[in-house]
Each structure stands twice: as C-alpha cells, then as structure tokens.
Amino acid sequence: MTRTSWYRRALTTLAVSALLIPGLAACGDSGTDAGTDPDGKAKVTLILKDLQNPFFTALADGAKAEAAKNNVELTVVAAKKDGDEQGQIDEIESAVLKGQDGILILPSGPAVNKAMTDARAQGVTVIALDTPPDPIDTADITFATDNFEAGKLIGQWSKAHLAGKPVVIALLDQFSDRTIQTDLNRNQGFLEGMGINLADRTKKGDEAKTGDYDGGTYTIACQEPTTGAEDGGRTAMENCLTKNKDINLVYTINEPSASGAYKALQAAGVQDKVTIVSIDGSCDGVKNVADGVIAATSMQFPVKMAELGVKAVADKVAGKALPAVSDGLDFYNTGTELITDQAKDGVTATTTADGSKTCW
C-alpha cells in the first residue's frame, strides 16, 4: 500500500462518512497472570472484540500457537460484544498496570485511541490487528487486510456478474453509531469496484440514491447495521426488504451477517433472485460459497495477522526493529484473495476447492 493510496482513501472516507452508516467489560483469559517474568519472556495481551465471531477465535488460536513458538507469555481477553469501546479501554489500562511489554488489539472504535496512545507513552508496544485505527499512527504498526482492496474485489466481481443489468443494492454494514475504518474502507472499495462514483454518495440519509455504474444503473435501496453477527444480518435484511422488494445484490460486512441475510431472503422466498457478496474467508464462509449461499467472498488471513503481531513484540523485546512497512505508513498488508466458483473475465479468483485449503 503506497502513501498516496492510503491518503486517497482517508480523504474518500471523510467525503462519504456522512452517508456510510458507521456503526468490551472483559471476559475470558487464556493466558497466565501477567507481570515481571524472571525468565525474560515477552509479555503480551491480546484484546479481542468478542469470543463468538470465528474470525476472532481463529486469530486468538494463531496468536497462542505463535506465542508458544517464541516463548511469549500471552494473555487473551475479550469484550462482551463487538463495539464495546469502554471494555477495550479498561483492558488496555489493565495491561499497562500489569507491566505488559505489548498489546495486540482489534480496536472497536475511535474512543479507544487515547488509551492506546497513553499505553505507548508508558513504553508498551501497541499493535493493531485487523482493524486499522484512525489515524493509522495511533498504533506502532497495524497488521491487517487492505479492506479497501477486499471490498473492491467483490465489487469488481459483482459488476462483471451483473453485466450491465439494473442493480438494486442492499448495504449491510457493521454499526450505526460510530465510524470505523474497516467498515468504511470495505464499503467504499465495494462501491468503487462496482464502478459507482463515490463523489455522488455524499448526502446524509440519501439511502435511495440512484445513478450509473459501469454498464448500467444502480439504486442503493438501504444501508443497515448488522454488528457483524448472523442475527444482525437477518434483521438488517428484513428491514431492507420492507424498503425495496426488488433488491438483487446484497453486500455484507462479513460472512456471519451474510448467512443471516440469506435466511431472511429464504424466509421471503426470494433467495434465488438475489446475489450475496461478502468478506472473511472462514471455512464456513467458503462452504457457503460452494453451496451457493454466498456468490463470492474476499478471504482474509487472521492467523497471519496474529503471528506477525506476536513475533513483532517478541522481537522488539529482544532489541529488534518492527517489520518494515510501505512508505513508513505503519500499515502491513496481510493480503486478500477472492473466493468464488463463478469465474468472471478480468477478475482474478480462487475456487472454493482451493480456498478450503487456506480458510480458517
């Protein structure tokens, strides 16, 4: 990712954040008590958003395995639910008090920024995983998917799949009460991949905006929050169907919400008339692609994020530098890959058979 592309996306985020619907008390501990270790182990706290989402549990498993390899004392904590910023703040403060060398965090929103900055001021290495903070330099480094690219891939596939037909789109995002970079970048990437001019999408509340995409016309029928959960996806899709029964393309922030959306479409008897695209790459999600529930998904690599994060803190404690990143932007792209069994000209993709070998 270049400096130009990052700041271009940041400016785009500011331009459309008025439109895009933006949007943890701790539980669970899989590590040992933190504190001074006479053996000189690096001590790291991983702060998840919750313990239910398979993405987060896969990331935690990856962190545990990497910690064992690097003689790292790992503590895993999680919020009650995705979006609980105060819960994450409490966990950051607790990690600092326990004398942790590093904090790995999937920040739930901008309210967490000050606690991250304060921890760094106390000499703790703070690394963001999966969700880039805004501004990006709030953390020492971020290991994450290029979410704009992940969204763009499913947008490009959708555009090729529709081949110029009129499209009525449901956007199923994450939150309705906050702006996070993951949500914005995936959403904007999808729209750009579709060929929809983001400059036309700036009016707050203009949910039924219509216009032209490459080869046809589009209508944004709705934009609903899901909290990234299956039940949230089902409710959001039900709400969208009450607004426009002609929806034929559904973008979802992740695969659990896609599964919920499909159940709502199925209950309405229109599942065969609607294409769902998503982002994640879980083994359940890849199976849903193979089964036709989801048409295409952009695969992420949470285990890689976790491995890089744990090793980075271990290396820092050992006196080594953090990994080099593009143009000094503190962002390390962990990659993304489109998974679908419906290949389209001009869109690079991997089949579900191959995707099942790299899913999580």
Coordinates of C-alpha atoms in Angstrom, one line a residue:
M1 CA 0.0 0.0 0.0
T2 CA 1.5 3.4 -1.0
R3 CA 1.3 6.6 0.9
T4 CA -0.7 8.1 -2.0
S5 CA -3.3 5.3 -1.9
W6 CA -3.6 5.4 1.9
Y7 CA -4.3 9.2 2.0
R8 CA -6.5 9.0 -1.0
R9 CA -8.7 6.5 0.9
A10 CA -8.6 8.6 4.0
L11 CA -9.8 11.6 2.1
T12 CA -12.5 9.5 0.4
T13 CA -13.6 8.3 3.9
L14 CA -14.0 11.9 5.0
A15 CA -16.0 12.7 1.9
V16 CA -18.5 9.9 2.3
S17 CA -18.6 9.2 6.0
A18 CA -21.8 11.3 6.3
L19 CA -23.5 8.7 4.1
L20 CA -22.0 5.5 5.3
I21 CA -23.6 4.0 8.4
P22 CA -20.7 3.7 10.8
G23 CA -21.5 1.8 13.3
L24 CA -15.8 -4.5 25.6
A25 CA -16.4 -5.4 30.1
A26 CA -13.9 -8.2 29.8
C27 CA -14.4 -11.8 29.8
G28 CA -12.2 -14.8 29.3
D29 CA -8.5 -15.2 29.8
S30 CA -6.5 -17.9 28.1
G31 CA -3.1 -16.9 29.4
T32 CA -1.2 -16.8 32.7
D33 CA -1.0 -13.9 35.1
A34 CA 1.0 -11.0 33.6
G35 CA 3.8 -9.2 35.4
T36 CA 7.6 -9.3 35.7
D37 CA 8.9 -12.6 34.4
P38 CA 12.3 -13.7 35.8
D39 CA 12.9 -15.8 32.6
G40 CA 12.7 -12.7 30.5
K41 CA 9.7 -13.7 28.5
A42 CA 7.9 -11.1 26.4
K43 CA 4.5 -10.5 28.0
V44 CA 1.7 -9.7 25.6
T45 CA -2.1 -9.1 26.0
L46 CA -4.3 -9.8 23.0
I47 CA -7.6 -7.8 23.2
L48 CA -10.3 -9.2 21.0
K49 CA -13.7 -7.7 20.2
D50 CA -15.6 -10.8 21.3
L51 CA -15.2 -14.5 21.7
Q52 CA -18.1 -15.5 19.4
N53 CA -17.0 -14.4 15.9
P54 CA -15.0 -17.2 14.3
F55 CA -12.6 -14.6 12.8
F56 CA -11.6 -13.5 16.3
T57 CA -11.3 -17.1 17.6
A58 CA -9.1 -18.0 14.7
L59 CA -6.9 -15.0 15.3
A60 CA -6.6 -16.0 19.0
D61 CA -5.6 -19.6 18.1
G62 CA -3.0 -18.2 15.8
A63 CA -1.6 -15.9 18.5
K64 CA -1.4 -18.8 21.0
A65 CA 0.5 -21.0 18.6
E66 CA 2.9 -18.3 17.7
A67 CA 3.4 -17.4 21.4
A68 CA 4.4 -20.9 22.2
K69 CA 7.0 -20.8 19.4
N70 CA 8.5 -17.6 20.6
N71 CA 8.4 -18.2 24.4
V72 CA 5.9 -15.4 24.8
E73 CA 3.6 -15.2 27.8
L74 CA 0.2 -14.5 26.2
T75 CA -2.9 -13.2 27.9
V76 CA -6.1 -13.3 25.8
V77 CA -9.1 -11.1 26.8
A78 CA -12.3 -10.2 25.0
A79 CA -15.1 -7.8 25.2
K80 CA -18.7 -8.7 25.9
K81 CA -19.6 -7.7 22.3
D82 CA -18.1 -6.1 19.3
G83 CA -18.3 -2.4 19.7
D84 CA -17.7 -2.1 23.4
E85 CA -15.1 0.6 23.4
Q86 CA -15.0 1.2 27.1
G87 CA -14.4 -2.5 27.7
Q88 CA -11.3 -2.3 25.5
I89 CA -10.1 0.8 27.2
D90 CA -10.3 -1.0 30.6
E91 CA -8.3 -3.9 29.2
I92 CA -5.6 -1.6 27.8
E93 CA -5.3 0.1 31.2
S94 CA -5.2 -3.3 33.0
A95 CA -2.4 -4.5 30.6
V96 CA -0.3 -1.4 31.3
L97 CA -0.7 -1.8 35.1
K98 CA 0.4 -5.5 34.8
G99 CA 3.6 -4.5 33.1
Q100 CA 2.9 -6.0 29.7
D101 CA 5.5 -5.5 27.0
G102 CA 3.0 -5.4 24.2
I103 CA -0.7 -5.1 23.5
L104 CA -2.3 -6.6 20.4
I105 CA -5.7 -5.0 19.8
L106 CA -8.6 -5.1 17.3
P107 CA -9.8 -1.6 18.1
S108 CA -13.6 -1.2 18.3
G109 CA -13.7 2.5 17.5
P110 CA -12.1 5.9 17.9
A111 CA -12.8 6.2 21.6
V112 CA -10.1 3.6 22.2
N113 CA -7.4 5.8 20.6
K114 CA -6.4 7.8 23.7
A115 CA -5.9 4.6 25.8
M116 CA -3.7 3.2 23.0
T117 CA -1.7 6.4 22.9
D118 CA -1.3 6.5 26.7
A119 CA -0.1 2.9 26.7
R120 CA 2.6 3.7 24.2
A121 CA 3.7 6.7 26.3
Q122 CA 4.2 4.2 29.1
G123 CA 6.6 2.2 26.9
V124 CA 4.2 -0.5 25.8
T125 CA 4.3 -1.6 22.2
V126 CA 0.8 -1.3 20.8
I127 CA 0.0 -3.2 17.6
A128 CA -3.4 -3.1 15.9
L129 CA -4.6 -6.3 14.2
D130 CA -7.4 -6.5 11.5
T131 CA -8.9 -3.0 12.2
P132 CA -6.6 0.0 11.4
P133 CA -7.0 2.8 13.9
D134 CA -7.8 6.3 12.6
P135 CA -5.3 7.9 12.5
I136 CA -3.2 5.0 11.5
D137 CA -0.2 6.1 13.6
T138 CA -2.2 5.6 16.8
A139 CA -0.6 2.2 16.9
D140 CA 3.1 1.4 16.5
I141 CA 2.1 -0.8 13.5
T142 CA -1.0 -2.4 12.1
F143 CA -1.2 -5.9 10.6
A144 CA -4.4 -6.1 8.6
T145 CA -6.2 -6.8 5.4
D146 CA -6.3 -4.0 2.9
N147 CA -10.0 -3.6 3.4
F148 CA -10.5 -1.3 0.5
E149 CA -9.0 -3.9 -1.8
A150 CA -11.1 -6.7 -0.3
G151 CA -14.2 -4.6 -0.9
K152 CA -13.1 -3.7 -4.4
L153 CA -12.6 -7.4 -5.3
I154 CA -16.2 -8.3 -4.5
G155 CA -17.4 -5.1 -6.2
Q156 CA -15.5 -5.9 -9.4
W157 CA -16.8 -9.5 -9.4
S158 CA -20.4 -8.1 -8.9
K159 CA -20.1 -5.7 -11.7
A160 CA -18.9 -8.5 -14.1
H161 CA -21.6 -10.8 -12.8
L162 CA -24.4 -8.2 -13.4
A163 CA -23.1 -7.4 -16.9
G164 CA -24.9 -4.1 -17.2
K165 CA -28.2 -5.1 -15.7
P166 CA -30.0 -2.7 -13.4
V167 CA -29.0 -3.3 -9.8
V168 CA -30.8 -2.6 -6.6
I169 CA -28.3 -2.9 -3.7
A170 CA -28.6 -3.5 0.0
L171 CA -25.5 -2.5 2.0
L172 CA -25.3 -4.4 5.3
D173 CA -22.6 -2.7 7.3
Q174 CA -21.4 -3.1 10.9
F175 CA -22.5 -0.2 13.1
S176 CA -24.9 2.7 13.1
D177 CA -23.4 4.7 15.9
R178 CA -19.7 5.0 15.0
T179 CA -17.2 5.2 12.2
I180 CA -14.5 2.6 11.9
Q181 CA -12.0 2.3 9.1
T182 CA -12.8 -1.4 8.4
D183 CA -16.5 -0.7 7.7
L184 CA -15.8 2.4 5.6
N185 CA -13.0 1.0 3.5
R186 CA -14.8 -2.2 2.7
N187 CA -17.9 -0.4 1.8
Q188 CA -16.1 2.2 -0.4
G189 CA -14.0 -0.4 -2.0
F190 CA -17.1 -2.4 -3.0
L191 CA -18.8 0.7 -4.5
E192 CA -15.6 1.6 -6.4
G193 CA -15.3 -1.9 -7.7
M194 CA -18.9 -1.7 -8.9
G195 CA -18.0 1.4 -10.8
I196 CA -20.1 3.7 -8.7
N197 CA -18.8 7.2 -8.3
L198 CA -18.1 7.8 -4.6
A199 CA -18.4 11.6 -5.1
D200 CA -22.1 11.0 -5.8
R201 CA -22.6 9.3 -2.5
T202 CA -22.2 12.2 0.0
K203 CA -25.6 13.3 1.2
K204 CA -26.5 12.1 4.6
G205 CA -29.6 10.0 4.7
D206 CA -29.8 9.7 0.9
E207 CA -30.3 5.9 1.1
A208 CA -32.3 5.6 -2.1
K209 CA -29.7 7.3 -4.3
T210 CA -29.7 6.2 -7.9
G211 CA -27.2 6.7 -10.6
D212 CA -25.0 4.9 -13.2
Y213 CA -22.4 2.2 -12.6
D214 CA -20.2 0.8 -15.3
G215 CA -22.6 -0.5 -17.9
G216 CA -25.9 0.0 -16.1
T217 CA -28.0 1.8 -13.4
Y218 CA -28.0 1.3 -9.7
T219 CA -30.2 2.1 -6.7
I220 CA -29.0 1.9 -3.1
A221 CA -32.1 0.6 -1.5
C222 CA -30.9 0.5 2.1
Q223 CA -28.0 0.7 4.4
E224 CA -28.4 -1.2 7.7
P225 CA -26.1 -2.2 10.6
T226 CA -25.6 -5.8 11.5
T227 CA -22.9 -5.7 14.3
G228 CA -21.2 -8.3 12.1
A229 CA -23.5 -11.1 13.5
E230 CA -25.8 -13.6 11.9
D231 CA -28.9 -12.4 13.8
G232 CA -28.0 -8.8 12.9
G233 CA -27.7 -9.7 9.3
R234 CA -31.1 -11.3 9.2
T235 CA -32.7 -8.3 10.9
A236 CA -31.0 -5.9 8.6
M237 CA -32.0 -7.8 5.5
E238 CA -35.6 -8.0 6.7
N239 CA -35.6 -4.2 7.2
C240 CA -34.2 -3.8 3.7
L241 CA -36.9 -5.9 2.1
T242 CA -39.6 -3.7 3.6
K243 CA -38.0 -0.8 1.9
N244 CA -37.5 -2.3 -1.5
K245 CA -38.6 -5.8 -2.6
D246 CA -36.6 -5.6 -5.8
I247 CA -33.1 -5.9 -4.2
N248 CA -31.0 -8.2 -6.3
L249 CA -27.5 -7.6 -4.8
V250 CA -26.5 -7.7 -1.2
Y251 CA -23.1 -6.5 0.2
T252 CA -22.3 -7.7 3.7
I253 CA -19.5 -6.6 6.0
N254 CA -18.7 -10.2 6.9
E255 CA -19.9 -13.8 6.4
P256 CA -21.9 -14.2 9.6
S257 CA -24.1 -11.3 8.5
A258 CA -24.2 -12.8 5.0
S259 CA -25.6 -16.0 6.5
G260 CA -28.3 -14.1 8.4
A261 CA -29.2 -12.1 5.3
Y262 CA -29.6 -15.3 3.3
K263 CA -32.0 -16.7 5.9
A264 CA -34.1 -13.5 5.6
L265 CA -34.2 -13.8 1.8
Q266 CA -35.0 -17.5 2.2
A267 CA -37.9 -16.8 4.5
A268 CA -39.2 -14.3 2.0
G269 CA -38.9 -16.8 -0.9
V270 CA -36.5 -14.6 -2.9
Q271 CA -33.1 -16.2 -2.2
D272 CA -32.7 -17.4 -5.8
K273 CA -33.2 -13.8 -7.1
V274 CA -30.5 -12.2 -5.0
T275 CA -26.7 -12.3 -5.2
I276 CA -24.8 -12.0 -1.9
V277 CA -21.2 -11.0 -1.7
S278 CA -19.1 -10.7 1.4
I279 CA -15.7 -10.6 3.1
D280 CA -14.0 -13.0 5.5
G281 CA -12.8 -16.4 4.2
S282 CA -13.7 -18.6 7.1
C283 CA -14.2 -22.3 6.3
D284 CA -17.9 -21.9 7.0
G285 CA -18.0 -19.0 4.6
V286 CA -16.1 -20.9 1.9
K287 CA -18.6 -23.7 2.3
N288 CA -21.4 -21.2 1.9
V289 CA -19.8 -20.1 -1.4
A290 CA -19.6 -23.7 -2.5
D291 CA -23.3 -24.2 -1.6
G292 CA -24.5 -21.1 -3.3
V293 CA -25.5 -19.1 -0.2
I294 CA -22.7 -16.5 -0.9
A295 CA -21.7 -15.9 -4.5
A296 CA -18.2 -14.5 -3.8
T297 CA -16.2 -13.6 -0.7
S298 CA -12.8 -11.9 -0.2
M299 CA -10.6 -14.1 2.0
Q300 CA -8.6 -12.6 4.9
F301 CA -5.8 -14.2 6.8
P302 CA -6.3 -13.6 10.6
V303 CA -3.8 -16.2 11.7
K304 CA -1.1 -14.4 9.7
M305 CA -2.1 -11.1 11.5
A306 CA -1.8 -12.8 14.9
E307 CA 1.5 -14.5 14.1
L308 CA 3.1 -11.2 12.9
G309 CA 1.8 -9.3 15.9
V310 CA 3.1 -11.8 18.5
K311 CA 6.5 -12.1 16.8
A312 CA 6.8 -8.3 16.4
V313 CA 6.5 -7.8 20.2
A314 CA 8.9 -10.7 20.9
D315 CA 11.4 -9.2 18.5
K316 CA 11.0 -5.7 20.0
V317 CA 11.7 -7.1 23.5
A318 CA 14.8 -8.8 22.0
G319 CA 16.0 -5.4 20.7
K320 CA 15.0 -5.9 17.1
A321 CA 13.0 -3.3 15.0
L322 CA 9.4 -3.7 13.9
P323 CA 8.9 -5.0 10.4
A324 CA 9.4 -2.6 7.5
V325 CA 6.2 -1.1 6.1
S326 CA 5.4 0.7 2.8
D327 CA 6.3 4.4 2.8
G328 CA 6.5 4.5 6.6
L329 CA 2.8 4.3 7.0
D330 CA 2.8 1.9 9.9
F331 CA 0.5 -0.5 7.9
Y332 CA 1.5 -4.0 6.9
N333 CA -0.9 -5.6 4.4
T334 CA -1.6 -9.2 5.2
G335 CA -3.3 -9.9 1.9
T336 CA -6.7 -10.8 0.5
E337 CA -8.0 -13.3 -2.1
L338 CA -11.3 -13.6 -4.0
I339 CA -13.1 -16.9 -3.5
T340 CA -15.8 -18.0 -5.9
D341 CA -16.8 -20.8 -8.2
Q342 CA -18.3 -18.4 -10.8
A343 CA -15.2 -17.1 -12.6
K344 CA -15.5 -13.7 -14.4
D345 CA -13.3 -12.4 -17.1
G346 CA -10.8 -9.8 -15.8
V347 CA -11.3 -10.7 -12.1
T348 CA -8.7 -12.9 -10.5
A349 CA -10.3 -15.5 -8.3
T350 CA -9.7 -18.8 -6.5
T351 CA -12.1 -21.7 -6.4
T352 CA -13.7 -23.0 -3.2
A353 CA -11.8 -26.2 -3.6
D354 CA -8.5 -24.3 -3.3
G355 CA -10.0 -21.8 -0.8
S356 CA -10.9 -24.7 1.5
K357 CA -7.1 -25.4 1.9
T358 CA -6.4 -21.9 3.2
C359 CA -9.6 -21.0 5.1
W360 CA -9.7 -20.6 8.8

